[in-house]
N, C-alpha and C. Protein backbone atom coordinates (compact mmCIF):
# COMPACT_ATOMS: atom_id res chain seq x y z
N LEU A 1 1.03 -1.27 -0.01
CA LEU A 1 -0.06 0.09 -0.04
C LEU A 1 0.87 1.27 -0.15
N GLN A 2 2.10 1.29 0.58
CA GLN A 2 2.99 2.36 0.46
C GLN A 2 3.26 2.88 -0.81
N SER A 3 3.29 1.93 -1.93
CA SER A 3 3.46 2.52 -3.32
C SER A 3 2.27 3.34 -4.15
N LEU A 4 1.19 2.85 -3.55
CA LEU A 4 -0.15 3.35 -4.24
C LEU A 4 -0.44 5.04 -3.67
N ASP A 5 -1.09 5.70 -4.60
CA ASP A 5 -1.60 6.81 -4.12
C ASP A 5 -3.01 6.58 -3.36
N THR A 6 -2.82 6.70 -2.04
CA THR A 6 -3.90 6.25 -1.20
C THR A 6 -5.27 7.05 -1.67
N SER A 7 -5.26 8.27 -2.21
CA SER A 7 -6.43 8.81 -2.47
C SER A 7 -7.25 8.33 -3.63
N LEU A 8 -6.64 7.46 -4.56
CA LEU A 8 -7.27 6.37 -5.43
C LEU A 8 -7.70 5.25 -4.97
N LEU A 9 -7.35 4.77 -3.69
CA LEU A 9 -7.62 3.44 -3.29
C LEU A 9 -9.06 3.53 -2.52
N LEU A 10 -9.93 2.85 -3.03
CA LEU A 10 -11.18 2.76 -2.23
C LEU A 10 -11.45 1.27 -1.67
N LEU A 11 -12.21 1.36 -0.36
CA LEU A 11 -12.35 0.41 0.52
C LEU A 11 -13.96 0.01 0.36
N ARG A 12 -14.34 -0.86 -0.07
CA ARG A 12 -15.88 -1.32 -0.45
C ARG A 12 -16.27 -2.00 0.89
N VAL A 13 -17.13 -2.01 1.53
CA VAL A 13 -17.55 -2.58 2.59
C VAL A 13 -18.45 -3.58 1.92
N VAL A 14 -17.84 -5.09 2.03
CA VAL A 14 -18.76 -5.98 1.31
C VAL A 14 -19.63 -6.90 2.40
N ASP A 15 -19.09 -6.94 3.53
CA ASP A 15 -19.82 -7.47 4.63
C ASP A 15 -19.70 -6.74 6.10
N GLY A 16 -20.82 -5.99 6.15
CA GLY A 16 -20.69 -5.04 7.25
C GLY A 16 -20.67 -5.58 8.53
N PRO A 17 -20.41 -4.68 9.69
CA PRO A 17 -20.32 -5.36 10.89
C PRO A 17 -21.71 -5.81 11.36
N ARG A 18 -21.97 -6.51 12.24
CA ARG A 18 -23.10 -7.17 12.80
C ARG A 18 -23.69 -6.46 13.88
N HIS A 19 -22.49 -5.93 14.77
CA HIS A 19 -22.71 -5.56 16.09
C HIS A 19 -22.52 -3.74 15.99
N GLY A 20 -22.66 -3.52 14.83
CA GLY A 20 -22.13 -1.94 14.82
C GLY A 20 -22.17 -1.40 13.57
N LYS A 21 -21.53 -0.25 13.32
CA LYS A 21 -21.38 0.24 11.90
C LYS A 21 -20.25 1.30 11.87
N LEU A 22 -19.80 1.37 10.56
CA LEU A 22 -18.74 2.34 10.29
C LEU A 22 -19.32 3.58 9.83
N VAL A 23 -18.70 4.73 10.56
CA VAL A 23 -19.11 6.02 10.38
C VAL A 23 -17.92 6.97 10.01
N ASP A 24 -18.58 8.06 9.37
CA ASP A 24 -17.48 9.24 9.12
C ASP A 24 -17.75 9.97 10.21
N GLY A 25 -16.81 11.30 9.94
CA GLY A 25 -16.49 12.14 11.16
C GLY A 25 -17.95 12.85 11.50
N ASP A 26 -19.01 12.90 10.63
CA ASP A 26 -20.11 13.46 10.87
C ASP A 26 -21.34 12.36 11.43
N GLY A 27 -20.86 11.14 11.48
CA GLY A 27 -21.56 9.98 11.88
C GLY A 27 -22.59 9.48 11.06
N ALA A 28 -22.50 9.78 9.62
CA ALA A 28 -22.84 8.94 8.71
C ALA A 28 -22.64 7.63 8.42
N VAL A 29 -23.37 6.79 8.02
CA VAL A 29 -22.79 5.26 7.91
C VAL A 29 -22.16 5.09 6.53
N GLN A 30 -21.03 4.62 6.62
CA GLN A 30 -20.24 4.23 5.41
C GLN A 30 -20.45 2.86 4.48
N SER A 31 -20.78 2.96 3.35
CA SER A 31 -20.63 1.58 2.39
C SER A 31 -19.45 1.53 1.89
N SER A 32 -18.69 2.31 1.57
CA SER A 32 -17.29 2.36 1.03
C SER A 32 -16.35 3.56 1.85
N ILE A 33 -15.23 3.26 1.69
CA ILE A 33 -14.39 4.02 2.52
C ILE A 33 -13.14 4.48 1.65
N ARG A 34 -12.81 5.85 1.71
CA ARG A 34 -11.17 6.11 1.07
C ARG A 34 -10.28 5.88 1.91
N MET A 35 -9.21 5.22 1.33
CA MET A 35 -7.96 4.61 2.07
C MET A 35 -7.56 5.89 2.83
N SER A 36 -7.58 7.19 2.27
CA SER A 36 -6.88 8.51 2.82
C SER A 36 -7.92 8.87 4.20
N ASP A 37 -9.12 8.54 3.90
CA ASP A 37 -9.92 8.87 5.21
C ASP A 37 -9.82 7.86 6.33
N LEU A 38 -9.34 6.74 6.09
CA LEU A 38 -9.30 5.62 7.05
C LEU A 38 -7.60 6.01 7.66
N LEU A 39 -6.87 6.48 6.82
CA LEU A 39 -5.51 6.94 7.42
C LEU A 39 -5.50 8.15 8.16
N HIS A 40 -6.22 9.08 8.00
CA HIS A 40 -6.43 10.39 8.66
C HIS A 40 -7.42 10.09 10.09
N GLY A 41 -7.89 8.81 10.00
CA GLY A 41 -8.85 8.68 11.59
C GLY A 41 -10.50 9.37 11.16
N THR A 42 -10.75 9.51 9.99
CA THR A 42 -12.04 10.09 9.95
C THR A 42 -13.24 9.18 9.80
N VAL A 43 -12.87 7.76 9.80
CA VAL A 43 -13.79 6.78 9.62
C VAL A 43 -13.50 5.96 10.87
N ARG A 44 -14.78 5.48 11.73
CA ARG A 44 -14.29 4.86 12.82
C ARG A 44 -15.66 3.78 12.97
N TYR A 45 -15.19 2.89 13.79
CA TYR A 45 -16.33 1.68 14.23
C TYR A 45 -17.13 2.04 15.28
N VAL A 46 -18.41 2.17 15.23
CA VAL A 46 -19.07 2.36 16.65
C VAL A 46 -20.08 1.16 17.11
N HIS A 47 -19.80 0.70 17.92
CA HIS A 47 -20.52 -0.13 18.47
C HIS A 47 -21.98 -0.19 18.84
N ASP A 48 -22.78 -1.20 18.52
CA ASP A 48 -24.29 -1.04 18.84
C ASP A 48 -24.59 -0.99 20.49
N GLY A 49 -23.77 -1.29 21.31
CA GLY A 49 -23.99 -1.34 22.75
C GLY A 49 -24.58 -2.68 23.19
N SER A 50 -24.59 -3.69 22.36
CA SER A 50 -24.90 -5.14 22.70
C SER A 50 -23.79 -5.74 23.64
N ASP A 51 -24.07 -6.64 24.25
CA ASP A 51 -23.56 -7.65 25.19
C ASP A 51 -22.73 -8.72 24.21
N THR A 52 -21.81 -7.97 23.23
CA THR A 52 -20.81 -8.98 22.21
C THR A 52 -19.54 -8.69 22.53
N ALA A 53 -18.72 -9.83 22.30
CA ALA A 53 -17.28 -9.55 22.62
C ALA A 53 -16.36 -9.26 21.46
N GLN A 54 -17.38 -9.53 20.35
CA GLN A 54 -16.30 -9.54 18.92
C GLN A 54 -17.35 -9.11 17.84
N ASP A 55 -16.53 -8.54 16.90
CA ASP A 55 -17.53 -8.14 15.71
C ASP A 55 -16.61 -8.03 14.44
N SER A 56 -16.80 -8.08 13.30
CA SER A 56 -16.02 -8.06 12.15
C SER A 56 -16.57 -7.27 10.71
N PHE A 57 -15.82 -6.82 9.94
CA PHE A 57 -16.41 -6.69 8.74
C PHE A 57 -15.48 -6.92 7.55
N THR A 58 -15.75 -6.94 6.45
CA THR A 58 -14.84 -7.41 5.25
C THR A 58 -14.72 -6.15 4.52
N LEU A 59 -13.73 -5.71 3.91
CA LEU A 59 -13.45 -4.67 2.80
C LEU A 59 -12.79 -5.12 1.76
N GLN A 60 -13.26 -4.57 0.46
CA GLN A 60 -12.52 -4.96 -0.72
C GLN A 60 -11.94 -3.95 -1.40
N PRO A 61 -10.79 -3.97 -1.13
CA PRO A 61 -9.79 -2.60 -2.08
C PRO A 61 -10.08 -2.76 -3.47
N VAL A 62 -10.50 -1.59 -4.09
CA VAL A 62 -10.30 -1.38 -5.54
C VAL A 62 -9.60 0.12 -5.71
N TYR A 63 -8.85 -0.39 -6.83
CA TYR A 63 -7.57 0.77 -7.01
C TYR A 63 -7.53 1.05 -8.45
N LEU A 64 -7.96 2.18 -9.07
CA LEU A 64 -8.00 2.38 -10.58
C LEU A 64 -8.96 1.22 -11.10
N ALA A 65 -10.19 1.00 -10.53
CA ALA A 65 -11.21 0.43 -11.05
C ALA A 65 -10.80 -1.08 -11.06
N THR A 66 -9.77 -1.65 -10.34
CA THR A 66 -9.35 -3.14 -10.35
C THR A 66 -9.67 -3.64 -8.70
N SER A 67 -10.47 -4.76 -8.57
CA SER A 67 -10.49 -5.17 -7.51
C SER A 67 -9.51 -5.99 -6.94
N ARG A 68 -9.18 -5.81 -5.59
CA ARG A 68 -8.18 -6.71 -5.02
C ARG A 68 -8.89 -7.75 -4.27
N PRO A 69 -8.05 -8.64 -3.63
CA PRO A 69 -8.61 -9.52 -2.67
C PRO A 69 -9.34 -8.90 -1.32
N ALA A 70 -10.53 -9.45 -0.87
CA ALA A 70 -11.20 -8.95 0.29
C ALA A 70 -10.51 -8.95 1.61
N ILE A 71 -10.74 -8.15 2.48
CA ILE A 71 -9.84 -8.35 3.95
C ILE A 71 -10.94 -8.22 4.91
N THR A 72 -10.77 -9.03 5.89
CA THR A 72 -11.63 -9.12 7.21
C THR A 72 -10.95 -8.57 8.22
N ILE A 73 -11.66 -7.41 8.91
CA ILE A 73 -11.20 -6.89 10.04
C ILE A 73 -11.80 -7.26 11.12
N HIS A 74 -11.19 -7.89 12.08
CA HIS A 74 -11.61 -8.37 13.31
C HIS A 74 -11.67 -7.44 14.38
N ILE A 75 -12.80 -7.29 15.30
CA ILE A 75 -12.96 -6.45 16.25
C ILE A 75 -13.06 -6.85 17.66
N GLN A 76 -12.00 -6.53 18.48
CA GLN A 76 -12.62 -7.27 20.00
C GLN A 76 -12.92 -6.19 20.76
N ILE A 77 -14.24 -6.26 21.35
CA ILE A 77 -15.04 -5.52 21.92
C ILE A 77 -14.80 -5.58 23.51
N GLU A 78 -14.38 -4.42 24.27
CA GLU A 78 -14.11 -4.64 25.80
C GLU A 78 -15.68 -4.29 26.04
N GLN A 79 -15.78 -5.36 27.21
CA GLN A 79 -17.21 -5.43 27.88
C GLN A 79 -17.11 -4.50 29.03
N ILE A 80 -18.27 -3.90 29.08
CA ILE A 80 -18.56 -2.81 30.28
C ILE A 80 -19.74 -3.32 31.21
N ASP A 81 -19.50 -3.49 32.61
CA ASP A 81 -20.65 -3.64 33.27
C ASP A 81 -21.66 -2.64 33.12
N ASP A 82 -22.77 -2.64 32.49
CA ASP A 82 -23.72 -1.59 32.42
C ASP A 82 -25.15 -2.30 32.87
N THR A 83 -24.84 -3.47 33.61
CA THR A 83 -26.27 -3.80 34.21
C THR A 83 -26.11 -3.64 35.95
N PRO A 84 -27.25 -2.89 36.41
CA PRO A 84 -26.95 -2.70 37.76
C PRO A 84 -27.07 -3.93 38.46
N PRO A 85 -26.69 -4.18 39.85
CA PRO A 85 -26.84 -5.44 40.59
C PRO A 85 -28.33 -5.43 41.11
N GLU A 86 -28.85 -6.68 41.27
CA GLU A 86 -30.11 -6.71 41.61
C GLU A 86 -30.15 -7.42 43.29
N VAL A 87 -30.78 -6.53 43.90
CA VAL A 87 -30.85 -6.76 45.66
C VAL A 87 -32.01 -7.77 45.85
N THR A 88 -31.67 -9.06 45.91
CA THR A 88 -32.72 -10.10 46.07
C THR A 88 -33.04 -10.46 47.25
N GLN A 89 -32.37 -9.89 48.51
CA GLN A 89 -32.69 -9.92 49.89
C GLN A 89 -32.13 -8.60 50.36
N GLY A 90 -33.49 -8.08 51.10
CA GLY A 90 -33.20 -6.87 51.87
C GLY A 90 -34.37 -6.83 52.97
N LYS A 91 -33.93 -7.55 54.20
CA LYS A 91 -34.93 -7.63 55.35
C LYS A 91 -34.48 -6.38 56.42
N HIS A 92 -35.36 -6.22 57.35
CA HIS A 92 -35.05 -5.74 58.45
C HIS A 92 -34.14 -6.64 59.50
N LEU A 93 -33.19 -5.88 60.12
CA LEU A 93 -32.30 -6.77 60.96
C LEU A 93 -32.76 -6.58 62.17
N LEU A 94 -33.11 -7.72 63.09
CA LEU A 94 -33.69 -7.37 64.43
C LEU A 94 -32.45 -7.96 65.41
N VAL A 95 -31.97 -6.96 66.08
CA VAL A 95 -30.95 -7.02 67.22
C VAL A 95 -31.45 -6.72 68.44
N GLU A 96 -31.46 -7.58 69.56
CA GLU A 96 -31.60 -7.22 70.69
C GLU A 96 -30.81 -5.94 71.41
N GLU A 97 -31.23 -5.07 72.29
CA GLU A 97 -30.61 -3.80 72.59
C GLU A 97 -29.27 -4.57 73.39
N GLY A 98 -28.02 -3.85 73.02
CA GLY A 98 -26.82 -4.04 73.59
C GLY A 98 -26.24 -5.47 73.01
N GLU A 99 -26.86 -6.05 72.04
CA GLU A 99 -26.56 -7.30 71.46
C GLU A 99 -25.79 -6.93 69.98
N GLN A 100 -25.63 -8.35 69.35
CA GLN A 100 -25.03 -7.85 67.91
C GLN A 100 -25.73 -9.03 67.16
N ALA A 101 -25.45 -8.95 65.64
CA ALA A 101 -26.21 -9.82 64.83
C ALA A 101 -25.45 -9.80 63.49
N SER A 102 -25.13 -11.16 63.20
CA SER A 102 -24.50 -11.01 61.70
C SER A 102 -25.36 -10.55 60.90
N ILE A 103 -24.78 -9.92 59.75
CA ILE A 103 -25.49 -9.51 58.55
C ILE A 103 -25.03 -10.73 57.37
N THR A 104 -25.97 -11.58 57.09
CA THR A 104 -25.62 -12.66 56.34
C THR A 104 -26.38 -12.48 54.78
N SER A 105 -26.41 -13.48 54.01
CA SER A 105 -26.98 -13.45 52.74
C SER A 105 -28.51 -13.52 52.66
N SER A 106 -28.87 -14.24 53.66
CA SER A 106 -30.33 -14.23 54.14
C SER A 106 -31.06 -12.95 54.45
N PHE A 107 -30.23 -12.30 54.91
CA PHE A 107 -30.58 -10.81 55.25
C PHE A 107 -30.24 -9.66 54.12
N LEU A 108 -29.18 -9.73 53.49
CA LEU A 108 -28.88 -8.85 52.42
C LEU A 108 -27.95 -9.54 51.41
N LEU A 109 -28.69 -9.48 50.17
CA LEU A 109 -27.88 -10.19 49.27
C LEU A 109 -28.15 -9.35 48.08
N ALA A 110 -27.21 -9.22 47.05
CA ALA A 110 -27.26 -8.51 45.77
C ALA A 110 -26.40 -9.39 44.98
N VAL A 111 -26.89 -9.40 43.51
CA VAL A 111 -26.50 -10.45 42.66
C VAL A 111 -26.33 -9.58 41.33
N ASP A 112 -24.78 -9.79 40.89
CA ASP A 112 -24.60 -8.83 39.49
C ASP A 112 -23.87 -10.09 38.71
N THR A 113 -24.28 -10.61 37.66
CA THR A 113 -23.68 -11.76 36.87
C THR A 113 -22.47 -11.02 36.24
N GLU A 114 -22.35 -9.73 36.34
CA GLU A 114 -20.84 -9.56 35.36
C GLU A 114 -19.97 -9.03 36.28
N VAL A 115 -20.21 -9.16 37.73
CA VAL A 115 -19.19 -8.75 38.97
C VAL A 115 -19.14 -9.68 39.99
N ALA A 116 -17.61 -10.04 40.24
CA ALA A 116 -17.21 -10.99 41.11
C ALA A 116 -17.80 -10.38 42.75
N ALA A 117 -18.26 -11.23 43.63
CA ALA A 117 -18.90 -10.66 44.75
C ALA A 117 -17.85 -10.14 45.59
N THR A 118 -16.43 -10.33 45.32
CA THR A 118 -15.42 -9.27 46.16
C THR A 118 -15.63 -7.99 45.62
N ASP A 119 -16.07 -7.92 44.37
CA ASP A 119 -16.17 -6.48 43.72
C ASP A 119 -17.38 -5.70 43.89
N LEU A 120 -18.44 -6.56 44.31
CA LEU A 120 -19.66 -6.03 44.89
C LEU A 120 -19.68 -5.17 46.23
N VAL A 121 -19.60 -4.02 46.19
CA VAL A 121 -19.42 -3.25 47.64
C VAL A 121 -20.57 -2.47 48.09
N TYR A 122 -20.80 -2.59 49.34
CA TYR A 122 -21.87 -1.88 49.76
C TYR A 122 -21.08 -0.76 50.60
N THR A 123 -21.45 0.46 50.36
CA THR A 123 -20.97 1.74 51.15
C THR A 123 -22.18 2.48 51.81
N MET A 124 -22.00 2.36 53.25
CA MET A 124 -22.97 3.16 53.97
C MET A 124 -22.69 4.76 53.75
N THR A 125 -24.01 5.69 53.64
CA THR A 125 -23.78 6.66 53.31
C THR A 125 -23.78 7.69 54.77
N SER A 126 -24.14 6.84 55.83
CA SER A 126 -24.26 7.52 57.03
C SER A 126 -24.01 6.35 58.04
N SER A 127 -23.43 6.60 59.05
CA SER A 127 -23.15 5.86 60.33
C SER A 127 -24.70 5.26 60.82
N PRO A 128 -24.63 4.20 61.53
CA PRO A 128 -25.71 3.80 62.09
C PRO A 128 -25.86 4.79 63.51
N SER A 129 -27.04 5.18 63.68
CA SER A 129 -27.38 5.90 64.91
C SER A 129 -26.81 5.25 66.29
N HIS A 130 -27.28 3.96 66.32
CA HIS A 130 -27.14 3.44 67.64
C HIS A 130 -26.41 2.10 67.63
N GLY A 131 -25.25 1.99 66.64
CA GLY A 131 -24.50 0.87 66.57
C GLY A 131 -23.49 0.94 65.82
N THR A 132 -22.48 -0.06 65.46
CA THR A 132 -21.65 -0.10 64.61
C THR A 132 -21.57 -1.25 63.73
N VAL A 133 -21.13 -1.17 62.53
CA VAL A 133 -21.05 -2.28 61.68
C VAL A 133 -19.36 -2.52 61.64
N LEU A 134 -19.02 -3.92 62.02
CA LEU A 134 -17.63 -4.46 62.15
C LEU A 134 -17.67 -5.44 60.85
N VAL A 135 -16.44 -5.40 60.17
CA VAL A 135 -16.16 -6.27 59.32
C VAL A 135 -14.87 -7.00 59.71
N GLY A 136 -14.83 -8.19 60.24
CA GLY A 136 -13.83 -8.97 61.00
C GLY A 136 -13.04 -8.50 61.91
N ASN A 137 -14.37 -7.67 62.53
CA ASN A 137 -13.83 -7.22 63.95
C ASN A 137 -13.41 -5.84 64.07
N VAL A 138 -13.48 -5.04 63.00
CA VAL A 138 -12.74 -3.82 62.60
C VAL A 138 -14.07 -3.03 62.02
N SER A 139 -14.11 -1.95 62.93
CA SER A 139 -15.44 -0.91 62.41
C SER A 139 -15.26 -0.49 60.79
N SER A 140 -15.97 -0.47 60.09
CA SER A 140 -16.12 -0.14 58.74
C SER A 140 -17.40 0.72 58.18
N LYS A 141 -17.21 1.23 57.15
CA LYS A 141 -18.53 1.69 56.38
C LYS A 141 -18.76 1.30 55.24
N SER A 142 -17.97 0.09 54.82
CA SER A 142 -17.90 -0.62 53.51
C SER A 142 -17.75 -1.76 53.53
N PHE A 143 -18.45 -2.88 53.01
CA PHE A 143 -17.84 -4.18 52.86
C PHE A 143 -18.73 -4.82 51.30
N SER A 144 -18.00 -6.17 51.22
CA SER A 144 -18.50 -6.76 50.00
C SER A 144 -19.53 -7.55 50.03
N GLN A 145 -20.18 -7.97 49.04
CA GLN A 145 -20.89 -9.28 49.16
C GLN A 145 -20.06 -10.49 49.62
N ASP A 146 -18.96 -10.69 49.33
CA ASP A 146 -18.05 -11.63 49.30
C ASP A 146 -17.75 -11.74 51.12
N ASP A 147 -17.52 -10.46 51.76
CA ASP A 147 -17.64 -10.25 53.25
C ASP A 147 -18.85 -11.05 53.81
N ILE A 148 -19.82 -10.64 53.31
CA ILE A 148 -21.35 -11.34 53.85
C ILE A 148 -21.31 -12.86 53.65
N ASP A 149 -21.05 -13.23 52.58
CA ASP A 149 -20.86 -14.44 52.04
C ASP A 149 -20.17 -15.25 53.19
N ARG A 150 -18.92 -14.39 53.60
CA ARG A 150 -18.01 -15.24 54.57
C ARG A 150 -18.36 -15.03 55.95
N ASN A 151 -19.60 -14.63 56.19
CA ASN A 151 -20.19 -14.23 57.62
C ASN A 151 -18.95 -13.41 58.46
N VAL A 152 -18.53 -12.30 58.01
CA VAL A 152 -17.29 -11.69 58.76
C VAL A 152 -18.37 -10.01 58.99
N VAL A 153 -19.44 -10.03 58.62
CA VAL A 153 -19.87 -8.59 58.89
C VAL A 153 -20.80 -8.89 60.00
N VAL A 154 -20.91 -7.80 61.07
CA VAL A 154 -21.70 -7.91 62.15
C VAL A 154 -22.03 -6.39 62.52
N TYR A 155 -23.48 -6.43 62.86
CA TYR A 155 -23.75 -5.13 63.56
C TYR A 155 -24.01 -5.19 65.02
N VAL A 156 -23.19 -4.23 65.55
CA VAL A 156 -23.27 -4.33 67.20
C VAL A 156 -23.88 -3.05 67.69
N HIS A 157 -25.29 -3.15 68.53
CA HIS A 157 -25.80 -2.35 69.03
C HIS A 157 -25.36 -1.85 70.36
N HIS A 158 -25.48 -0.48 70.42
CA HIS A 158 -24.67 0.28 71.61
C HIS A 158 -25.83 0.75 72.53
């Protein structure tokens, strides 16, 4: 390609992406691309937001009205966690005055299929008025679902 005049090289989209689109700088979908536009970064792939990990499209180079063998471009899509956790348990915790109670998954349970329990973190926006939350015997304003699952989260009433 280095010896070609890139302004004369056209790339026809013969098999478009299935989970996105090729667009120019104005956002218009492209069915053919000038190589010079591609080299200048004015054409880009825009993913459709679906939960797909890869996509591809096939381009056929055309130079001076002569078609060249088609090439397939494979795209690896970085997944993002865009689904909020689902709280499946959230009951009132009953604690006798001056006593303590474990915060277990039967009391508080959130599920997120895209996140490990160690990364699913609860953060208290204000401290309890009449007690303390301990995680592994240490006062804390945050704890993970994994901490709950391992039974190391306790509410102590004062």
